[in-house]
Amino acid sequence: MIDLIFPDGSKRSYEAGATGREVAASIAPSLAKRSVLVKLDGALLDLDRPLQAGGKFELLTRDAPEALETIRHDASHVMAEAVQELFPGTQVTIGPAIEDGFYYDFARDEPFSLDDLAKIEQRMKEIVDRDEPIKREEWDRDEAIAHFKSIGEAYKAEIIESIPAGETVTVYRQGNWKDLCRGPHLPSTKAVGKAFKLTKLAGAYWRGDHRNPMLQRIYGTAWGSEAELEAYLLRLEEAERRDHRKIGRAMDLFHMQEEGKGMVFWHDKGLTLWRVVEDYVRRRLDEAGYVEVRTPQVLDRVFWEQSGHWEKYRPNMFVCETEEGEELSLKPMNCPGHVQIFKFGQKSYRDLPLRMAEFGACHRYEPSGALHGLMRVRAFTQDDAHIFCREDQIEEETARFIELANSIHSDFGLERDHIALATRPAVRAGSDEFWDKAETQMLAAARKAGVEPVIAEGDGAFYAPKLDWVLKDSIGRTWTCGTIQLDYVLPERLDAEYVGEDGQKHRPVMLHRAICGSLERFIGVLIENYAGAFPLWLSPVQVVVATITSDADEYALKAAQALRARGLRVETDLRNEKINYKVREHSLAKVPVIAVVGRREAEEVKVALRRLGSDGQQILELAEAANTLASEASPPDVARRAGA
RNA sequence: GCCGCCUUAGCUCAGCCGGUAGAGCGACGCAUUCGUAAUGCGUAGGUCAGGUGUUCGAGUCACCUAGGCGGCACCA
């Protein structure tokens, strides 16, 4: 007998081997009908899986949040069944549930077309209507290999071959179709429902390795209900509307062109935004005790050889040769340059921690397929800094940095989702003892700053573990911006030393850190976060002074000048157009404040302010408006200083 | 880099089975001087990404190249 503890706390005994469906039926036949999965001690099981042990027991209907992942996983199976029915000879590989949906990778010589997706979707709906029971079977591993080979499923056979010999494997069967799968699954294809949609076609390497053949991946999204599907599709549209490439063009912030792939032409308005961001970060660094430096764009390969980057990243560096036979590289990173400054002259323990910052322009030859608007470029500017410190200062410095980064992100209106601790990667420099120590130090530092990081196994840099900030934007998407990496390797390789209290030479530790990451990317994130409607302090154009009739032209110029004198970014619109037209145009251009002036305002030395997103107006004396707006437009740190 | 798709006026996009290029917005000109999300009329603007081929004839079909987009791989 086994004891099942129900969510209400009651306990009942059943024969070992009873299934979830039988348990449900013992309570109410309708429950057996509605249930699709069993949750036993937190693990999901098939409804018809015989229960061998007791525990905390729950029956899940398909509306349960926990069932969604299974719905998606089943949708991928239904898709695979549909594909193999429609396109005989196509091999299946793997098809998991992912965030918001699922995919399945197929091997087929002929490419799928967008038209095929509609056909597959149609067939999937038919399979759901067929209400095919989904049955779990246990197979002998070797028999499974032989079987899948015999039906031409080479990839499946290969997957099973990677399972240790002697183990049983599970196969799920629905109708005439079957797939090797760990499960669990819903009891029938009908339970998948029809709130799904195939969304895109893509290539994907077998087993995620670029040396393997490329498979065809079909992505889909699946939800518990039509309404959720609709809501999801709406979210996609919203994200598209915010695309920084579209907004960048519409707001005349920047452009890119084929002669400079992955490079940004910043237009004046975009550069204004850039300067606001850079100036703000610079003030925060000054305040936090950093010094700012600037190092050469092009350096001899010797530095990159010493740092180890030449060996690992040479194909991704922009290298040039001189007439005299030198081999130079555009800097892909700032670290070696900063170490040269550190090494210039003699450093003492009294100089530590030395926080050396640079808005460093770097170039990396990124693969063409990786480029993506401002988010992934070949020429970018890091808000980089290296903190040279003693080992006993690591925790304190890391904790201080965590606070600084948090404060800066929040000033930009970005919420923190979590901080990840990226641990040792498979290919790495340094001994296990070193990694044990470094990972422990990073974790301790994070905790000291009151942060419990989420462990990202194997995501560290080759020389160091790191903490990465994962931020959430206004529509819930996450972005990784900001990092701190603990490095014992580079100081050694580039021979950085300081004189300790004991008069001996010692190696400093380097903390590589960035808060925005690349300014290009960070600005891209800001554009998408605000959909171009920036808060006043960030807005490239803060105020447009718009006239109603040409009688107010002279006054409008004077008013604009008065606002500019207070540091505001002001444009004037004296065009011979109706005020309606001007209001519409500047509203669409996301200008935060429109100052309307007509004959009346000109006579009374006032302005009528209209703020983006509200249709009211506020009539103020010009001097008062200048005061109010100037104070509202203060960057957050400046405002805090003024308030203190 | 790999797989797939896309590329028509400054922008957004039509253009059927191959028959010789179209709209809206914008720009420019003229009229209009107007009180908070589009004033009217007019004008100009295109080697249909580039190349090769098929064809009596190519924006439309085929192939190649480039760029873009969506993924994959990569991301110090």
PDB file of N, CA, C and O in Angstrom, chain A residues 153-203:
ATOM      1  N   GLU A 153      15.596   6.187 -38.507  1.00  0.00           N
ATOM      2  CA  GLU A 153      15.733   7.324 -37.594  1.00  0.00           C
ATOM      3  C   GLU A 153      17.133   7.302 -36.976  1.00  0.00           C
ATOM      4  O   GLU A 153      17.326   6.932 -35.815  1.00  0.00           O
ATOM      5  N   ALA A 154      18.109   7.732 -37.768  1.00  0.00           N
ATOM      6  CA  ALA A 154      19.503   7.653 -37.339  1.00  0.00           C
ATOM      7  C   ALA A 154      19.776   8.553 -36.136  1.00  0.00           C
ATOM      8  O   ALA A 154      20.547   8.198 -35.240  1.00  0.00           O
ATOM      9  N   TYR A 155      19.154   9.725 -36.130  1.00  0.00           N
ATOM     10  CA  TYR A 155      19.415  10.655 -35.023  1.00  0.00           C
ATOM     11  C   TYR A 155      18.880  10.109 -33.703  1.00  0.00           C
ATOM     12  O   TYR A 155      19.526  10.196 -32.668  1.00  0.00           O
ATOM     13  N   LYS A 156      17.670   9.558 -33.759  1.00  0.00           N
ATOM     14  CA  LYS A 156      17.082   8.968 -32.555  1.00  0.00           C
ATOM     15  C   LYS A 156      17.985   7.865 -32.033  1.00  0.00           C
ATOM     16  O   LYS A 156      18.243   7.768 -30.833  1.00  0.00           O
ATOM     17  N   ALA A 157      18.431   7.005 -32.958  1.00  0.00           N
ATOM     18  CA  ALA A 157      19.303   5.897 -32.558  1.00  0.00           C
ATOM     19  C   ALA A 157      20.563   6.444 -31.893  1.00  0.00           C
ATOM     20  O   ALA A 157      21.020   5.917 -30.877  1.00  0.00           O
ATOM     21  N   GLU A 158      21.088   7.540 -32.442  1.00  0.00           N
ATOM     22  CA  GLU A 158      22.300   8.124 -31.867  1.00  0.00           C
ATOM     23  C   GLU A 158      22.044   8.636 -30.440  1.00  0.00           C
ATOM     24  O   GLU A 158      22.884   8.497 -29.560  1.00  0.00           O
ATOM     25  N   ILE A 159      20.871   9.220 -30.242  1.00  0.00           N
ATOM     26  CA  ILE A 159      20.536   9.711 -28.895  1.00  0.00           C
ATOM     27  C   ILE A 159      20.497   8.532 -27.918  1.00  0.00           C
ATOM     28  O   ILE A 159      21.062   8.587 -26.829  1.00  0.00           O
ATOM     29  N   ILE A 160      19.854   7.442 -28.339  1.00  0.00           N
ATOM     30  CA  ILE A 160      19.731   6.299 -27.440  1.00  0.00           C
ATOM     31  C   ILE A 160      21.106   5.693 -27.180  1.00  0.00           C
ATOM     32  O   ILE A 160      21.401   5.243 -26.075  1.00  0.00           O
ATOM     33  N   GLU A 161      21.986   5.745 -28.191  1.00  0.00           N
ATOM     34  CA  GLU A 161      23.333   5.202 -28.009  1.00  0.00           C
ATOM     35  C   GLU A 161      24.092   5.935 -26.912  1.00  0.00           C
ATOM     36  O   GLU A 161      25.005   5.387 -26.303  1.00  0.00           O
ATOM     37  N   SER A 162      23.715   7.185 -26.671  1.00  0.00           N
ATOM     38  CA  SER A 162      24.422   7.929 -25.623  1.00  0.00           C
ATOM     39  C   SER A 162      23.873   7.607 -24.231  1.00  0.00           C
ATOM     40  O   SER A 162      24.377   8.078 -23.232  1.00  0.00           O
ATOM     41  N   ILE A 163      22.815   6.794 -24.181  1.00  0.00           N
ATOM     42  CA  ILE A 163      22.294   6.344 -22.890  1.00  0.00           C
ATOM     43  C   ILE A 163      23.072   5.083 -22.505  1.00  0.00           C
ATOM     44  O   ILE A 163      23.325   4.234 -23.358  1.00  0.00           O
ATOM     45  N   PRO A 164      23.485   4.975 -21.236  1.00  0.00           N
ATOM     46  CA  PRO A 164      24.310   3.814 -20.835  1.00  0.00           C
ATOM     47  C   PRO A 164      23.642   2.474 -21.169  1.00  0.00           C
ATOM     48  O   PRO A 164      22.417   2.359 -21.057  1.00  0.00           O
ATOM     49  N   ALA A 165      24.452   1.511 -21.555  1.00  0.00           N
ATOM     50  CA  ALA A 165      23.937   0.189 -21.915  1.00  0.00           C
ATOM     51  C   ALA A 165      23.213  -0.436 -20.726  1.00  0.00           C
ATOM     52  O   ALA A 165      23.550  -0.164 -19.582  1.00  0.00           O
ATOM     53  N   GLY A 166      22.219  -1.232 -21.026  1.00  0.00           N
ATOM     54  CA  GLY A 166      21.518  -1.942 -19.969  1.00  0.00           C
ATOM     55  C   GLY A 166      20.337  -1.183 -19.407  1.00  0.00           C
ATOM     56  O   GLY A 166      19.470  -1.758 -18.768  1.00  0.00           O
ATOM     57  N   GLU A 167      20.304   0.137 -19.648  1.00  0.00           N
ATOM     58  CA  GLU A 167      19.173   0.905 -19.120  1.00  0.00           C
ATOM     59  C   GLU A 167      17.952   0.725 -20.021  1.00  0.00           C
ATOM     60  O   GLU A 167      18.070   0.451 -21.205  1.00  0.00           O
ATOM     61  N   THR A 168      16.777   0.880 -19.400  1.00  0.00           N
ATOM     62  CA  THR A 168      15.586   0.863 -20.238  1.00  0.00           C
ATOM     63  C   THR A 168      15.342   2.293 -20.697  1.00  0.00           C
ATOM     64  O   THR A 168      15.697   3.251 -20.024  1.00  0.00           O
ATOM     65  N   VAL A 169      14.747   2.404 -21.858  1.00  0.00           N
ATOM     66  CA  VAL A 169      14.407   3.733 -22.358  1.00  0.00           C
ATOM     67  C   VAL A 169      12.893   3.777 -22.491  1.00  0.00           C
ATOM     68  O   VAL A 169      12.241   2.739 -22.571  1.00  0.00           O
ATOM     69  N   THR A 170      12.362   4.998 -22.486  1.00  0.00           N
ATOM     70  CA  THR A 170      10.914   5.089 -22.612  1.00  0.00           C
ATOM     71  C   THR A 170      10.548   5.661 -23.966  1.00  0.00           C
ATOM     72  O   THR A 170      11.228   6.541 -24.499  1.00  0.00           O
ATOM     73  N   VAL A 171       9.476   5.106 -24.496  1.00  0.00           N
ATOM     74  CA  VAL A 171       8.978   5.529 -25.796  1.00  0.00           C
ATOM     75  C   VAL A 171       7.517   5.903 -25.584  1.00  0.00           C
ATOM     76  O   VAL A 171       6.789   5.202 -24.881  1.00  0.00           O
ATOM     77  N   TYR A 172       7.127   7.013 -26.137  1.00  0.00           N
ATOM     78  CA  TYR A 172       5.724   7.416 -26.043  1.00  0.00           C
ATOM     79  C   TYR A 172       5.085   7.228 -27.406  1.00  0.00           C
ATOM     80  O   TYR A 172       5.647   7.626 -28.421  1.00  0.00           O
ATOM     81  N   ARG A 173       3.904   6.632 -27.383  1.00  0.00           N
ATOM     82  CA  ARG A 173       3.218   6.317 -28.624  1.00  0.00           C
ATOM     83  C   ARG A 173       1.908   7.093 -28.669  1.00  0.00           C
ATOM     84  O   ARG A 173       1.182   7.163 -27.676  1.00  0.00           O
ATOM     85  N   GLN A 174       1.647   7.722 -29.788  1.00  0.00           N
ATOM     86  CA  GLN A 174       0.344   8.367 -29.979  1.00  0.00           C
ATOM     87  C   GLN A 174      -0.117   7.998 -31.377  1.00  0.00           C
ATOM     88  O   GLN A 174       0.557   8.295 -32.350  1.00  0.00           O
ATOM     89  N   GLY A 175      -1.254   7.324 -31.476  1.00  0.00           N
ATOM     90  CA  GLY A 175      -1.711   6.847 -32.772  1.00  0.00           C
ATOM     91  C   GLY A 175      -0.649   5.949 -33.381  1.00  0.00           C
ATOM     92  O   GLY A 175      -0.111   5.065 -32.710  1.00  0.00           O
ATOM     93  N   ASN A 176      -0.280   6.187 -34.645  1.00  0.00           N
ATOM     94  CA  ASN A 176       0.730   5.369 -35.307  1.00  0.00           C
ATOM     95  C   ASN A 176       2.127   5.931 -35.141  1.00  0.00           C
ATOM     96  O   ASN A 176       3.073   5.446 -35.727  1.00  0.00           O
ATOM     97  N   TRP A 177       2.208   6.992 -34.358  1.00  0.00           N
ATOM     98  CA  TRP A 177       3.491   7.678 -34.251  1.00  0.00           C
ATOM     99  C   TRP A 177       4.106   7.437 -32.890  1.00  0.00           C
ATOM    100  O   TRP A 177       3.389   7.311 -31.889  1.00  0.00           O
ATOM    101  N   LYS A 178       5.421   7.394 -32.834  1.00  0.00           N
ATOM    102  CA  LYS A 178       6.050   7.231 -31.526  1.00  0.00           C
ATOM    103  C   LYS A 178       7.360   7.988 -31.478  1.00  0.00           C
ATOM    104  O   LYS A 178       7.960   8.319 -32.510  1.00  0.00           O
ATOM    105  N   ASP A 179       7.792   8.287 -30.258  1.00  0.00           N
ATOM    106  CA  ASP A 179       9.033   9.038 -30.096  1.00  0.00           C
ATOM    107  C   ASP A 179       9.716   8.605 -28.815  1.00  0.00           C
ATOM    108  O   ASP A 179       9.057   8.349 -27.809  1.00  0.00           O
ATOM    109  N   LEU A 180      11.026   8.540 -28.880  1.00  0.00           N
ATOM    110  CA  LEU A 180      11.809   8.323 -27.681  1.00  0.00           C
ATOM    111  C   LEU A 180      11.650   9.570 -26.827  1.00  0.00           C
ATOM    112  O   LEU A 180      11.840  10.679 -27.300  1.00  0.00           O
ATOM    113  N   CYS A 181      11.271   9.397 -25.572  1.00  0.00           N
ATOM    114  CA  CYS A 181      11.034  10.577 -24.754  1.00  0.00           C
ATOM    115  C   CYS A 181      10.993  10.187 -23.296  1.00  0.00           C
ATOM    116  O   CYS A 181      10.550   9.106 -22.932  1.00  0.00           O
ATOM    117  N   ARG A 182      11.470  11.101 -22.463  1.00  0.00           N
ATOM    118  CA  ARG A 182      11.487  10.849 -21.038  1.00  0.00           C
ATOM    119  C   ARG A 182      10.089  11.091 -20.447  1.00  0.00           C
ATOM    120  O   ARG A 182       9.744  10.568 -19.412  1.00  0.00           O
ATOM    121  N   GLY A 183       9.280  11.917 -21.122  1.00  0.00           N
ATOM    122  CA  GLY A 183       7.966  12.271 -20.590  1.00  0.00           C
ATOM    123  C   GLY A 183       8.097  13.295 -19.495  1.00  0.00           C
ATOM    124  O   GLY A 183       9.184  13.852 -19.331  1.00  0.00           O
ATOM    125  N   PRO A 184       7.065  13.579 -18.751  1.00  0.00           N
ATOM    126  CA  PRO A 184       5.736  12.999 -18.874  1.00  0.00           C
ATOM    127  C   PRO A 184       4.940  13.657 -20.005  1.00  0.00           C
ATOM    128  O   PRO A 184       5.354  14.665 -20.552  1.00  0.00           O
ATOM    129  N   HIS A 185       3.816  13.023 -20.320  1.00  0.00           N
ATOM    130  CA  HIS A 185       2.944  13.562 -21.357  1.00  0.00           C
ATOM    131  C   HIS A 185       1.499  13.579 -20.880  1.00  0.00           C
ATOM    132  O   HIS A 185       1.149  12.942 -19.894  1.00  0.00           O
ATOM    133  N   LEU A 186       0.695  14.301 -21.628  1.00  0.00           N
ATOM    134  CA  LEU A 186      -0.736  14.360 -21.338  1.00  0.00           C
ATOM    135  C   LEU A 186      -1.349  13.030 -21.745  1.00  0.00           C
ATOM    136  O   LEU A 186      -0.730  12.266 -22.490  1.00  0.00           O
ATOM    137  N   PRO A 187      -2.556  12.725 -21.293  1.00  0.00           N
ATOM    138  CA  PRO A 187      -3.140  11.410 -21.607  1.00  0.00           C
ATOM    139  C   PRO A 187      -3.539  11.254 -23.070  1.00  0.00           C
ATOM    140  O   PRO A 187      -3.653  10.122 -23.542  1.00  0.00           O
ATOM    141  N   SER A 188      -3.767  12.363 -23.778  1.00  0.00           N
ATOM    142  CA  SER A 188      -4.210  12.228 -25.164  1.00  0.00           C
ATOM    143  C   SER A 188      -3.892  13.499 -25.944  1.00  0.00           C
ATOM    144  O   SER A 188      -3.726  14.583 -25.365  1.00  0.00           O
ATOM    145  N   THR A 189      -3.814  13.371 -27.257  1.00  0.00           N
ATOM    146  CA  THR A 189      -3.489  14.540 -28.078  1.00  0.00           C
ATOM    147  C   THR A 189      -4.546  15.624 -27.942  1.00  0.00           C
ATOM    148  O   THR A 189      -4.271  16.794 -28.152  1.00  0.00           O
ATOM    149  N   LYS A 190      -5.740  15.216 -27.564  1.00  0.00           N
ATOM    150  CA  LYS A 190      -6.815  16.202 -27.423  1.00  0.00           C
ATOM    151  C   LYS A 190      -6.496  17.228 -26.335  1.00  0.00           C
ATOM    152  O   LYS A 190      -6.873  18.397 -26.444  1.00  0.00           O
ATOM    153  N   ALA A 191      -5.787  16.755 -25.287  1.00  0.00           N
ATOM    154  CA  ALA A 191      -5.479  17.638 -24.153  1.00  0.00           C
ATOM    155  C   ALA A 191      -4.528  18.776 -24.532  1.00  0.00           C
ATOM    156  O   ALA A 191      -4.391  19.746 -23.802  1.00  0.00           O
ATOM    157  N   VAL A 192      -3.860  18.629 -25.683  1.00  0.00           N
ATOM    158  CA  VAL A 192      -2.957  19.693 -26.134  1.00  0.00           C
ATOM    159  C   VAL A 192      -3.759  20.955 -26.441  1.00  0.00           C
ATOM    160  O   VAL A 192      -3.296  22.072 -26.226  1.00  0.00           O
ATOM    161  N   GLY A 193      -4.994  20.761 -26.898  1.00  0.00           N
ATOM    162  CA  GLY A 193      -5.814  21.920 -27.243  1.00  0.00           C
ATOM    163  C   GLY A 193      -5.347  22.529 -28.564  1.00  0.00           C
ATOM    164  O   GLY A 193      -4.464  21.981 -29.239  1.00  0.00           O
ATOM    165  N   LYS A 194      -5.949  23.647 -28.922  1.00  0.00           N
ATOM    166  CA  LYS A 194      -5.594  24.256 -30.202  1.00  0.00           C
ATOM    167  C   LYS A 194      -5.067  25.671 -30.077  1.00  0.00           C
ATOM    168  O   LYS A 194      -4.999  26.417 -31.041  1.00  0.00           O
ATOM    169  N   ALA A 195      -4.683  26.043 -28.845  1.00  0.00           N
ATOM    170  CA  ALA A 195      -4.144  27.398 -28.654  1.00  0.00           C
ATOM    171  C   ALA A 195      -2.656  27.388 -28.966  1.00  0.00           C
ATOM    172  O   ALA A 195      -1.819  27.676 -28.119  1.00  0.00           O
ATOM    173  N   PHE A 196      -2.330  27.003 -30.204  1.00  0.00           N
ATOM    174  CA  PHE A 196      -0.918  27.010 -30.607  1.00  0.00           C
ATOM    175  C   PHE A 196      -0.786  27.631 -31.978  1.00  0.00           C
ATOM    176  O   PHE A 196      -1.770  27.796 -32.705  1.00  0.00           O
ATOM    177  N   LYS A 197       0.427  27.995 -32.302  1.00  0.00           N
ATOM    178  CA  LYS A 197       0.697  28.600 -33.603  1.00  0.00           C
ATOM    179  C   LYS A 197       2.159  28.362 -33.928  1.00  0.00           C
ATOM    180  O   LYS A 197       3.019  28.516 -33.061  1.00  0.00           O
ATOM    181  N   LEU A 198       2.433  27.968 -35.157  1.00  0.00           N
ATOM    182  CA  LEU A 198       3.825  27.801 -35.575  1.00  0.00           C
ATOM    183  C   LEU A 198       4.342  29.174 -35.965  1.00  0.00           C
ATOM    184  O   LEU A 198       3.689  29.907 -36.703  1.00  0.00           O
ATOM    185  N   THR A 199       5.496  29.541 -35.433  1.00  0.00           N
ATOM    186  CA  THR A 199       5.922  30.929 -35.570  1.00  0.00           C
ATOM    187  C   THR A 199       7.095  31.146 -36.504  1.00  0.00           C
ATOM    188  O   THR A 199       7.124  32.104 -37.245  1.00  0.00           O
ATOM    189  N   LYS A 200       8.093  30.283 -36.461  1.00  0.00           N
ATOM    190  CA  LYS A 200       9.224  30.524 -37.354  1.00  0.00           C
ATOM    191  C   LYS A 200       9.980  29.267 -37.720  1.00  0.00           C
ATOM    192  O   LYS A 200       9.902  28.252 -37.042  1.00  0.00           O
ATOM    193  N   LEU A 201      10.703  29.407 -38.796  1.00  0.00           N
ATOM    194  CA  LEU A 201      11.553  28.361 -39.336  1.00  0.00           C
ATOM    195  C   LEU A 201      12.987  28.795 -39.135  1.00  0.00           C
ATOM    196  O   LEU A 201      13.305  29.959 -39.336  1.00  0.00           O
ATOM    197  N   ALA A 202      13.858  27.875 -38.768  1.00  0.00           N
ATOM    198  CA  ALA A 202      15.241  28.276 -38.572  1.00  0.00           C
ATOM    199  C   ALA A 202      16.152  27.082 -38.758  1.00  0.00           C
ATOM    200  O   ALA A 202      15.714  25.937 -38.669  1.00  0.00           O
ATOM    201  N   GLY A 203      17.419  27.355 -38.987  1.00  0.00           N
ATOM    202  CA  GLY A 203      18.406  26.292 -39.027  1.00  0.00           C
ATOM    203  C   GLY A 203      18.956  26.113 -37.627  1.00  0.00           C
ATOM    204  O   GLY A 203      18.998  27.068 -36.860  1.00  0.00           O
TER     205      GLY A 203
END
